[in-house]
């Protein structure tokens, strides 16, 4: 007989609980009555239980099923619920919840909880206020998907998680995670079918890729994991390959999805150096890039990752080399790539790639700022469009990764070439540059990445003034960009301790504000 789980009502696991069966679902043993004060989220769920078709008996079966045992364990790792506040009446709770969300959530009482939460999320989604942004092709795929399809389930999981973060209704996180697990099962079955099917329609591939991208956003924002790599990278790469192999060249929606996915894979390549996941061929770069700037960055990242992968494999061998042995040829390749990119940026006009604007950072003395004020710079960088921030982030992430690799090889002293002054500038390192010059390059790029972060996260406005709200509303689109460089700085060996501390504090702040499901 399996051991009984600890009862949260009577705090014992050694004997049968003499309490009555709980209604809130927080007790995991045989307790039948919970002494916990009901939370606002439970009141919201209970008021909609009948219209949602959920009886008390069905809820009991769900809690006692093997699948829900995992969910109950995970739910214990959710964000701390609101404590010490008076519990509203059911009617007042509903009115309060309606006032917190979008106007479309204030649906008639006959609507189900699912309909109200989904309607609220779709309103925010079409306005570009969620982690999915306002991508018209994803909206079209969602509207055309089957009611029981993976895309619908993925959106449902994200909608509940979005509500948990926005209004702190922690009890709905288990419902979100249940929908997430359901979506995973559906996608896994479809991916297995892909391996055996000889011909698949473009619409089927696109629907699955869109659902995986939704789940990938869900993982990055709402699940506590040790790295931002996620579990969907390989599936994304496989589906991107199918879209770029000529099957959907006449399908603008398929190419748009592939481009959307490729941007995430590029940053993950730099976090975990492997061979180029998307390839550096002219055909692939042309299909996945919208303009010459995208092609240039795609090739730069792919070629650098290829060279660094070889260097990491051979690192032990080259570290044990004799004093008279020359550097590995890949080190020269990295230095050539670095100088080539710096020269290209020097000649690149601001129309092709606008520079971020540096503005003074203003933090009111009474405001609780997530970073230590002594560690913050006096200025930050702002941008006018997301693609600008994404481009500069990829370029300087690659600079950091190359500098880290070359510092590990301990190159000898040689000349240094200085670049023209601009926000993305710094030192251009020649072959065999000193460790001091490499560290200068590393410090310049890491500082730029950190200075981009506050505005990307939504902590400041375009004038550099910190948000005055007690709990700042972090921007989903920015969080999907900044987490990769922050993780890179945290894992780096040669980055300055102050920069690593700042990256760690920012990641902890994101974890506190956005993560609603434990690993």
PDB file of N, CA and C in Angstrom, residues 470-503:
ATOM      1  N   UNK A 470       3.314  50.062  -7.419  1.00  0.00           N
ATOM      2  CA  UNK A 470       3.902  49.236  -6.357  1.00  0.00           C
ATOM      3  C   UNK A 470       4.457  47.920  -6.879  1.00  0.00           C
ATOM      4  N   UNK A 471       3.706  47.262  -7.762  1.00  0.00           N
ATOM      5  CA  UNK A 471       4.175  46.035  -8.399  1.00  0.00           C
ATOM      6  C   UNK A 471       4.239  46.283  -9.894  1.00  0.00           C
ATOM      7  N   UNK A 472       5.424  46.510 -10.459  1.00  0.00           N
ATOM      8  CA  UNK A 472       5.516  46.841 -11.884  1.00  0.00           C
ATOM      9  C   UNK A 472       5.012  45.702 -12.757  1.00  0.00           C
ATOM     10  N   UNK A 473       4.327  46.060 -13.828  1.00  0.00           N
ATOM     11  CA  UNK A 473       3.833  45.078 -14.785  1.00  0.00           C
ATOM     12  C   UNK A 473       4.950  44.802 -15.783  1.00  0.00           C
ATOM     13  N   UNK A 474       5.593  43.662 -15.653  1.00  0.00           N
ATOM     14  CA  UNK A 474       6.722  43.336 -16.515  1.00  0.00           C
ATOM     15  C   UNK A 474       6.229  43.015 -17.920  1.00  0.00           C
ATOM     16  N   UNK A 475       6.977  43.451 -18.911  1.00  0.00           N
ATOM     17  CA  UNK A 475       6.599  43.259 -20.303  1.00  0.00           C
ATOM     18  C   UNK A 475       6.993  41.859 -20.774  1.00  0.00           C
ATOM     19  N   UNK A 476       5.999  41.096 -21.252  1.00  0.00           N
ATOM     20  CA  UNK A 476       6.264  39.731 -21.703  1.00  0.00           C
ATOM     21  C   UNK A 476       7.277  39.693 -22.834  1.00  0.00           C
ATOM     22  N   UNK A 477       7.085  40.539 -23.843  1.00  0.00           N
ATOM     23  CA  UNK A 477       7.972  40.501 -25.007  1.00  0.00           C
ATOM     24  C   UNK A 477       9.408  40.794 -24.612  1.00  0.00           C
ATOM     25  N   UNK A 478       9.610  41.727 -23.677  1.00  0.00           N
ATOM     26  CA  UNK A 478      10.961  42.028 -23.225  1.00  0.00           C
ATOM     27  C   UNK A 478      11.566  40.909 -22.403  1.00  0.00           C
ATOM     28  N   UNK A 479      10.751  40.257 -21.570  1.00  0.00           N
ATOM     29  CA  UNK A 479      11.261  39.156 -20.753  1.00  0.00           C
ATOM     30  C   UNK A 479      11.731  37.993 -21.607  1.00  0.00           C
ATOM     31  N   UNK A 480      11.070  37.766 -22.741  1.00  0.00           N
ATOM     32  CA  UNK A 480      11.497  36.689 -23.631  1.00  0.00           C
ATOM     33  C   UNK A 480      12.841  36.995 -24.278  1.00  0.00           C
ATOM     34  N   UNK A 481      13.292  38.251 -24.243  1.00  0.00           N
ATOM     35  CA  UNK A 481      14.593  38.631 -24.797  1.00  0.00           C
ATOM     36  C   UNK A 481      15.665  38.663 -23.716  1.00  0.00           C
ATOM     37  N   UNK A 482      15.369  39.273 -22.563  1.00  0.00           N
ATOM     38  CA  UNK A 482      16.427  39.566 -21.591  1.00  0.00           C
ATOM     39  C   UNK A 482      16.880  38.346 -20.809  1.00  0.00           C
ATOM     40  N   UNK A 483      16.060  37.305 -20.713  1.00  0.00           N
ATOM     41  CA  UNK A 483      16.464  36.173 -19.889  1.00  0.00           C
ATOM     42  C   UNK A 483      17.699  35.463 -20.434  1.00  0.00           C
ATOM     43  N   UNK A 484      17.853  35.426 -21.761  1.00  0.00           N
ATOM     44  CA  UNK A 484      19.015  34.746 -22.340  1.00  0.00           C
ATOM     45  C   UNK A 484      20.328  35.440 -21.992  1.00  0.00           C
ATOM     46  N   UNK A 485      20.492  36.765 -22.212  1.00  0.00           N
ATOM     47  CA  UNK A 485      21.760  37.387 -21.817  1.00  0.00           C
ATOM     48  C   UNK A 485      21.997  37.359 -20.315  1.00  0.00           C
ATOM     49  N   UNK A 486      20.940  37.446 -19.506  1.00  0.00           N
ATOM     50  CA  UNK A 486      21.132  37.385 -18.059  1.00  0.00           C
ATOM     51  C   UNK A 486      21.671  36.027 -17.637  1.00  0.00           C
ATOM     52  N   UNK A 487      21.131  34.964 -18.216  1.00  0.00           N
ATOM     53  CA  UNK A 487      21.655  33.634 -17.919  1.00  0.00           C
ATOM     54  C   UNK A 487      23.092  33.487 -18.409  1.00  0.00           C
ATOM     55  N   UNK A 488      23.405  34.050 -19.565  1.00  0.00           N
ATOM     56  CA  UNK A 488      24.772  33.965 -20.077  1.00  0.00           C
ATOM     57  C   UNK A 488      25.754  34.662 -19.135  1.00  0.00           C
ATOM     58  N   UNK A 489      25.405  35.860 -18.670  1.00  0.00           N
ATOM     59  CA  UNK A 489      26.291  36.582 -17.756  1.00  0.00           C
ATOM     60  C   UNK A 489      26.449  35.830 -16.441  1.00  0.00           C
ATOM     61  N   UNK A 490      25.384  35.192 -15.987  1.00  0.00           N
ATOM     62  CA  UNK A 490      25.454  34.456 -14.726  1.00  0.00           C
ATOM     63  C   UNK A 490      26.359  33.234 -14.843  1.00  0.00           C
ATOM     64  N   UNK A 491      26.404  32.603 -16.012  1.00  0.00           N
ATOM     65  CA  UNK A 491      27.211  31.403 -16.213  1.00  0.00           C
ATOM     66  C   UNK A 491      28.643  31.705 -16.640  1.00  0.00           C
ATOM     67  N   UNK A 492      28.930  32.952 -17.018  1.00  0.00           N
ATOM     68  CA  UNK A 492      30.251  33.290 -17.552  1.00  0.00           C
ATOM     69  C   UNK A 492      31.324  33.177 -16.469  1.00  0.00           C
ATOM     70  N   UNK A 493      32.531  32.834 -16.896  1.00  0.00           N
ATOM     71  CA  UNK A 493      33.652  32.685 -15.966  1.00  0.00           C
ATOM     72  C   UNK A 493      34.420  33.980 -15.763  1.00  0.00           C
ATOM     73  N   UNK A 494      34.466  34.841 -16.770  1.00  0.00           N
ATOM     74  CA  UNK A 494      35.339  36.005 -16.723  1.00  0.00           C
ATOM     75  C   UNK A 494      34.589  37.335 -16.635  1.00  0.00           C
ATOM     76  N   UNK A 495      33.274  37.301 -16.554  1.00  0.00           N
ATOM     77  CA  UNK A 495      32.502  38.537 -16.407  1.00  0.00           C
ATOM     78  C   UNK A 495      32.754  39.126 -15.024  1.00  0.00           C
ATOM     79  N   UNK A 496      32.763  40.455 -14.925  1.00  0.00           N
ATOM     80  CA  UNK A 496      33.019  41.135 -13.655  1.00  0.00           C
ATOM     81  C   UNK A 496      32.004  40.707 -12.597  1.00  0.00           C
ATOM     82  N   UNK A 497      32.434  40.536 -11.341  1.00  0.00           N
ATOM     83  CA  UNK A 497      31.503  40.115 -10.282  1.00  0.00           C
ATOM     84  C   UNK A 497      30.295  41.035 -10.127  1.00  0.00           C
ATOM     85  N   UNK A 498      30.486  42.343 -10.302  1.00  0.00           N
ATOM     86  CA  UNK A 498      29.350  43.264 -10.160  1.00  0.00           C
ATOM     87  C   UNK A 498      28.287  42.995 -11.216  1.00  0.00           C
ATOM     88  N   UNK A 499      28.715  42.698 -12.446  1.00  0.00           N
ATOM     89  CA  UNK A 499      27.760  42.399 -13.513  1.00  0.00           C
ATOM     90  C   UNK A 499      27.037  41.086 -13.239  1.00  0.00           C
ATOM     91  N   UNK A 500      27.737  40.095 -12.720  1.00  0.00           N
ATOM     92  CA  UNK A 500      27.098  38.821 -12.402  1.00  0.00           C
ATOM     93  C   UNK A 500      26.082  38.993 -11.272  1.00  0.00           C
ATOM     94  N   UNK A 501      26.427  39.813 -10.288  1.00  0.00           N
ATOM     95  CA  UNK A 501      25.491  40.067  -9.190  1.00  0.00           C
ATOM     96  C   UNK A 501      24.225  40.745  -9.694  1.00  0.00           C
ATOM     97  N   UNK A 502      24.397  41.720 -10.564  1.00  0.00           N
ATOM     98  CA  UNK A 502      23.239  42.424 -11.112  1.00  0.00           C
ATOM     99  C   UNK A 502      22.359  41.480 -11.924  1.00  0.00           C
ATOM    100  N   UNK A 503      22.978  40.598 -12.719  1.00  0.00           N
ATOM    101  CA  UNK A 503      22.208  39.626 -13.497  1.00  0.00           C
ATOM    102  C   UNK A 503      21.457  38.669 -12.581  1.00  0.00           C
TER     103      UNK A 503
END
